[in-house]
mmCIF file of C-alpha atoms in Angstrom:
data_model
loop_
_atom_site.group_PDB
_atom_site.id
_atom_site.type_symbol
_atom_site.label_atom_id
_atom_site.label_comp_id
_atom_site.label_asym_id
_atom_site.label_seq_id
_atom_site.Cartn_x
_atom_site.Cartn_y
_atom_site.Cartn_z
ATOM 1 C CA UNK A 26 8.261 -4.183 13.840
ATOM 2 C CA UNK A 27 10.571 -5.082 16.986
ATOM 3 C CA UNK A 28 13.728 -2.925 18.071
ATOM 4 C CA UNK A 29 15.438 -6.449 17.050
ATOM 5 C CA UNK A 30 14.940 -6.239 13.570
ATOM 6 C CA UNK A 31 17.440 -5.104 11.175
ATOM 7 C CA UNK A 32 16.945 -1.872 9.730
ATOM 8 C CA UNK A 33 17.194 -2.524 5.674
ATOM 9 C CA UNK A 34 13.824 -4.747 6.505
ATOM 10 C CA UNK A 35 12.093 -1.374 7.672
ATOM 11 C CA UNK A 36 11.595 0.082 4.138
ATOM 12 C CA UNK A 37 10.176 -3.518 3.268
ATOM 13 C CA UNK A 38 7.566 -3.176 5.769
ATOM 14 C CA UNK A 39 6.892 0.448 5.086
ATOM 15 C CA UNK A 40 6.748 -0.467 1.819
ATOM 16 C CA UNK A 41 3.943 -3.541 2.606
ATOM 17 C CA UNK A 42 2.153 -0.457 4.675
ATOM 18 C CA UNK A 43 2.072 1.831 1.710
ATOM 19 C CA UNK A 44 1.156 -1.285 -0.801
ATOM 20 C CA UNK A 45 -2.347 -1.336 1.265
ATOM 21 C CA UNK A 46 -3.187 1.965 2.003
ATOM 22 C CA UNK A 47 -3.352 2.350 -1.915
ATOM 23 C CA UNK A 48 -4.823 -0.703 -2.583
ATOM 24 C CA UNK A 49 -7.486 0.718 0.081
ATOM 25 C CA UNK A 50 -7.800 3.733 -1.599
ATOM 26 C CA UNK A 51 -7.780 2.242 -4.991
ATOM 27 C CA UNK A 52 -10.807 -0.536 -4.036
ATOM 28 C CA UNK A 53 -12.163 2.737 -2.623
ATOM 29 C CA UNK A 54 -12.149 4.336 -5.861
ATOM 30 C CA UNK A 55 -13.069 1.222 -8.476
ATOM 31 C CA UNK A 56 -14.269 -1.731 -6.862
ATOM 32 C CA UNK A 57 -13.581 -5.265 -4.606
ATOM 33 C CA UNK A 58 -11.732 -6.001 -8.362
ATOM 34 C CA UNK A 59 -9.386 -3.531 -8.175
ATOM 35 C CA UNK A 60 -5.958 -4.249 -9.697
ATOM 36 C CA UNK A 61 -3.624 -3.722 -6.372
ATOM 37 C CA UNK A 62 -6.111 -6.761 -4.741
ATOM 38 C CA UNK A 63 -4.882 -9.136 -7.361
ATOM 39 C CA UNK A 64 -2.572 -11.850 -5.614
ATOM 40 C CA UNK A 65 -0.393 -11.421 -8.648
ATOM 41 C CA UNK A 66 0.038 -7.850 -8.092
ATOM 42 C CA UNK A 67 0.528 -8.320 -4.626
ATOM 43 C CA UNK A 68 3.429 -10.507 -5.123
ATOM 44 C CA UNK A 69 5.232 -8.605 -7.794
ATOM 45 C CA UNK A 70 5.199 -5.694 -5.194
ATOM 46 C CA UNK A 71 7.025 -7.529 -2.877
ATOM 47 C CA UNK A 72 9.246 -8.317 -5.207
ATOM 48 C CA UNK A 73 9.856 -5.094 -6.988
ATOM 49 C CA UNK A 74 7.954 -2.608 -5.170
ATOM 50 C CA UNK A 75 8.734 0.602 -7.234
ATOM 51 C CA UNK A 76 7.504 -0.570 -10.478
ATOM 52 C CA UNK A 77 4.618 -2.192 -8.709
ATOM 53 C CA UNK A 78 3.806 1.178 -7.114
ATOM 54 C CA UNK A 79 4.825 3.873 -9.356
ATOM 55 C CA UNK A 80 1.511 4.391 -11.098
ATOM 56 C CA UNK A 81 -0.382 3.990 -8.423
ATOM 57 C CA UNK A 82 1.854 6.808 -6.457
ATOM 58 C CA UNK A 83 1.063 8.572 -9.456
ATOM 59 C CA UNK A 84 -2.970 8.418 -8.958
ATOM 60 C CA UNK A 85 -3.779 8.881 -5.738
ATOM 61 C CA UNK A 86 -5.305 12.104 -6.470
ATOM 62 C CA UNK A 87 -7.316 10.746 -8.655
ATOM 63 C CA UNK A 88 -8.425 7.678 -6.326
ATOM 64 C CA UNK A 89 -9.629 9.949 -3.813
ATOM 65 C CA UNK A 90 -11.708 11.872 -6.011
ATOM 66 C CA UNK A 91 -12.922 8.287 -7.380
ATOM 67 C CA UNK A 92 -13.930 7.388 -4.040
ATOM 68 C CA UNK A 93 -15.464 10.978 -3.104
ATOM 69 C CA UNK A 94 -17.816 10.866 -6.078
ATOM 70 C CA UNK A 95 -19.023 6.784 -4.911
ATOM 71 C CA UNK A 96 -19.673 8.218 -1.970
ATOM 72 C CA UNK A 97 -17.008 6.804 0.178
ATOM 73 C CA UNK A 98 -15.547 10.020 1.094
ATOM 74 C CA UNK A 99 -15.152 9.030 5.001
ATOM 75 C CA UNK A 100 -12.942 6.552 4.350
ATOM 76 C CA UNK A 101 -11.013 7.806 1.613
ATOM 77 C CA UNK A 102 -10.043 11.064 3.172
ATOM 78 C CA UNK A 103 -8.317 9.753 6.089
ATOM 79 C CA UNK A 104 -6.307 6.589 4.216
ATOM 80 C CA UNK A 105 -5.024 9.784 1.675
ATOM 81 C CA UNK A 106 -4.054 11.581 4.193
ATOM 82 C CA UNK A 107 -2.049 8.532 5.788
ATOM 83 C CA UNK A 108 0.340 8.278 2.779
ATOM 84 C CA UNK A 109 2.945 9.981 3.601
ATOM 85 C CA UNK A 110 3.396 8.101 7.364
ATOM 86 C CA UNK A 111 4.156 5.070 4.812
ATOM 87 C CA UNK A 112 6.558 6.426 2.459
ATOM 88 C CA UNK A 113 9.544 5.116 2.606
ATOM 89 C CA UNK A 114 12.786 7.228 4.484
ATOM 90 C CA UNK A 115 15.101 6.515 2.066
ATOM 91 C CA UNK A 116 13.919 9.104 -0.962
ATOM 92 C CA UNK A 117 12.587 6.702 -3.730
ATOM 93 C CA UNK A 118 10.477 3.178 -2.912
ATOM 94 C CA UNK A 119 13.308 0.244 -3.356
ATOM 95 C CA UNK A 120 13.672 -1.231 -6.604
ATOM 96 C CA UNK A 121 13.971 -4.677 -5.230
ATOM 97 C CA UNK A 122 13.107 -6.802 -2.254
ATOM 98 C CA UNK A 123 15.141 -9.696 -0.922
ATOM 99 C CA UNK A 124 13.287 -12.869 0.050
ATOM 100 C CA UNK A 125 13.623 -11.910 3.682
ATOM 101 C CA UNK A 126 12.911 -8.659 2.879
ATOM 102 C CA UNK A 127 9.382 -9.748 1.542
ATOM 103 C CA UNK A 128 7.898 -11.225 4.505
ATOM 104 C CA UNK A 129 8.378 -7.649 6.269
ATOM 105 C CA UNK A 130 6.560 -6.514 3.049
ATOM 106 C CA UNK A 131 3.627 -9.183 3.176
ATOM 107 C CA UNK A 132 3.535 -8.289 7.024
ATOM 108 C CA UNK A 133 3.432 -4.496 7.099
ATOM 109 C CA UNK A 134 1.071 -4.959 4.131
ATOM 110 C CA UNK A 135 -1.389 -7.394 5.911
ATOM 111 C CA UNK A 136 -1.263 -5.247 9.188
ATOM 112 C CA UNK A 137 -1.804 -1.866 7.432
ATOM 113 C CA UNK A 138 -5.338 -3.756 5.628
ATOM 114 C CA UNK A 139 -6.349 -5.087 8.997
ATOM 115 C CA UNK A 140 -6.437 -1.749 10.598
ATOM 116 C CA UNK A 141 -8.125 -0.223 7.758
ATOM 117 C CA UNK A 142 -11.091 -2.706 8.237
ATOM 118 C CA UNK A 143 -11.113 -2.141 10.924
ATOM 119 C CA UNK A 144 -11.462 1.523 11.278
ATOM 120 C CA UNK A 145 -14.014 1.190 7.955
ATOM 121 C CA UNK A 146 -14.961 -1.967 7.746
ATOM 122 C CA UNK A 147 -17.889 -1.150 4.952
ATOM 123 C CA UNK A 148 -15.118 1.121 3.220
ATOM 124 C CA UNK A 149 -17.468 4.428 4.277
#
């Protein structure tokens, strides 16, 4: 995100970050099928990000336990514990998303997943 950039389009891309850190954790947890990787999922977030993310908020404890008992532990732990860097300032996740509004999401959401390939690239 550039000093240029409005602010209202920094809870968009916060939002995109927090979008993958749960999908992470989620695929983690399940599978490479998990719901959150679904491009249809992915695109209602950006739309409406709250309902999109308000039962996944809701199990992330039980995603990292998921994960823990598959063995993937490593990973897990640290995207968890990166939550909270994502969530947005304002105090709930926006209802809505304009259409400029969801390229910051799509954007904060593909460079959150990047870096978490990075850093586990065989999710362990």
């Amino acid at each position: 995100m550039t000093s240029a950039q409005p602010v209202r389009y920094a809870e968009a891309y916060r939002c995109g970050r927090l979008y993958a850190v749960i999908a992470a954790l989620q695929r983690l947890a399940e599978n490479e099928h998990h719901e959150l990787g679904r491009p249809q999922c992915v695109e209602r977030a950006a739309t409406r990000p709250e309902p999109a993310l308000r039962d996944p908020l809701r199990q992330v404890g039980h995603y990292l336990v998921r994960a823990r008992i598959r063995g993937r532990g490593a990973a897990a732990d640290p995207v968890f514990r990166s939550i909270p860097d994502f969530l947005p300032e304002a105090r709930e996740v926006p209802a809505y998303l304009s259409a400029e509004e969801r390229e910051d999401f799509h954007r904060g959401r593909e460079e959150q997943a990047a870096l978490i390939a990075k850093e586990y690239p065989a999710g362990k």
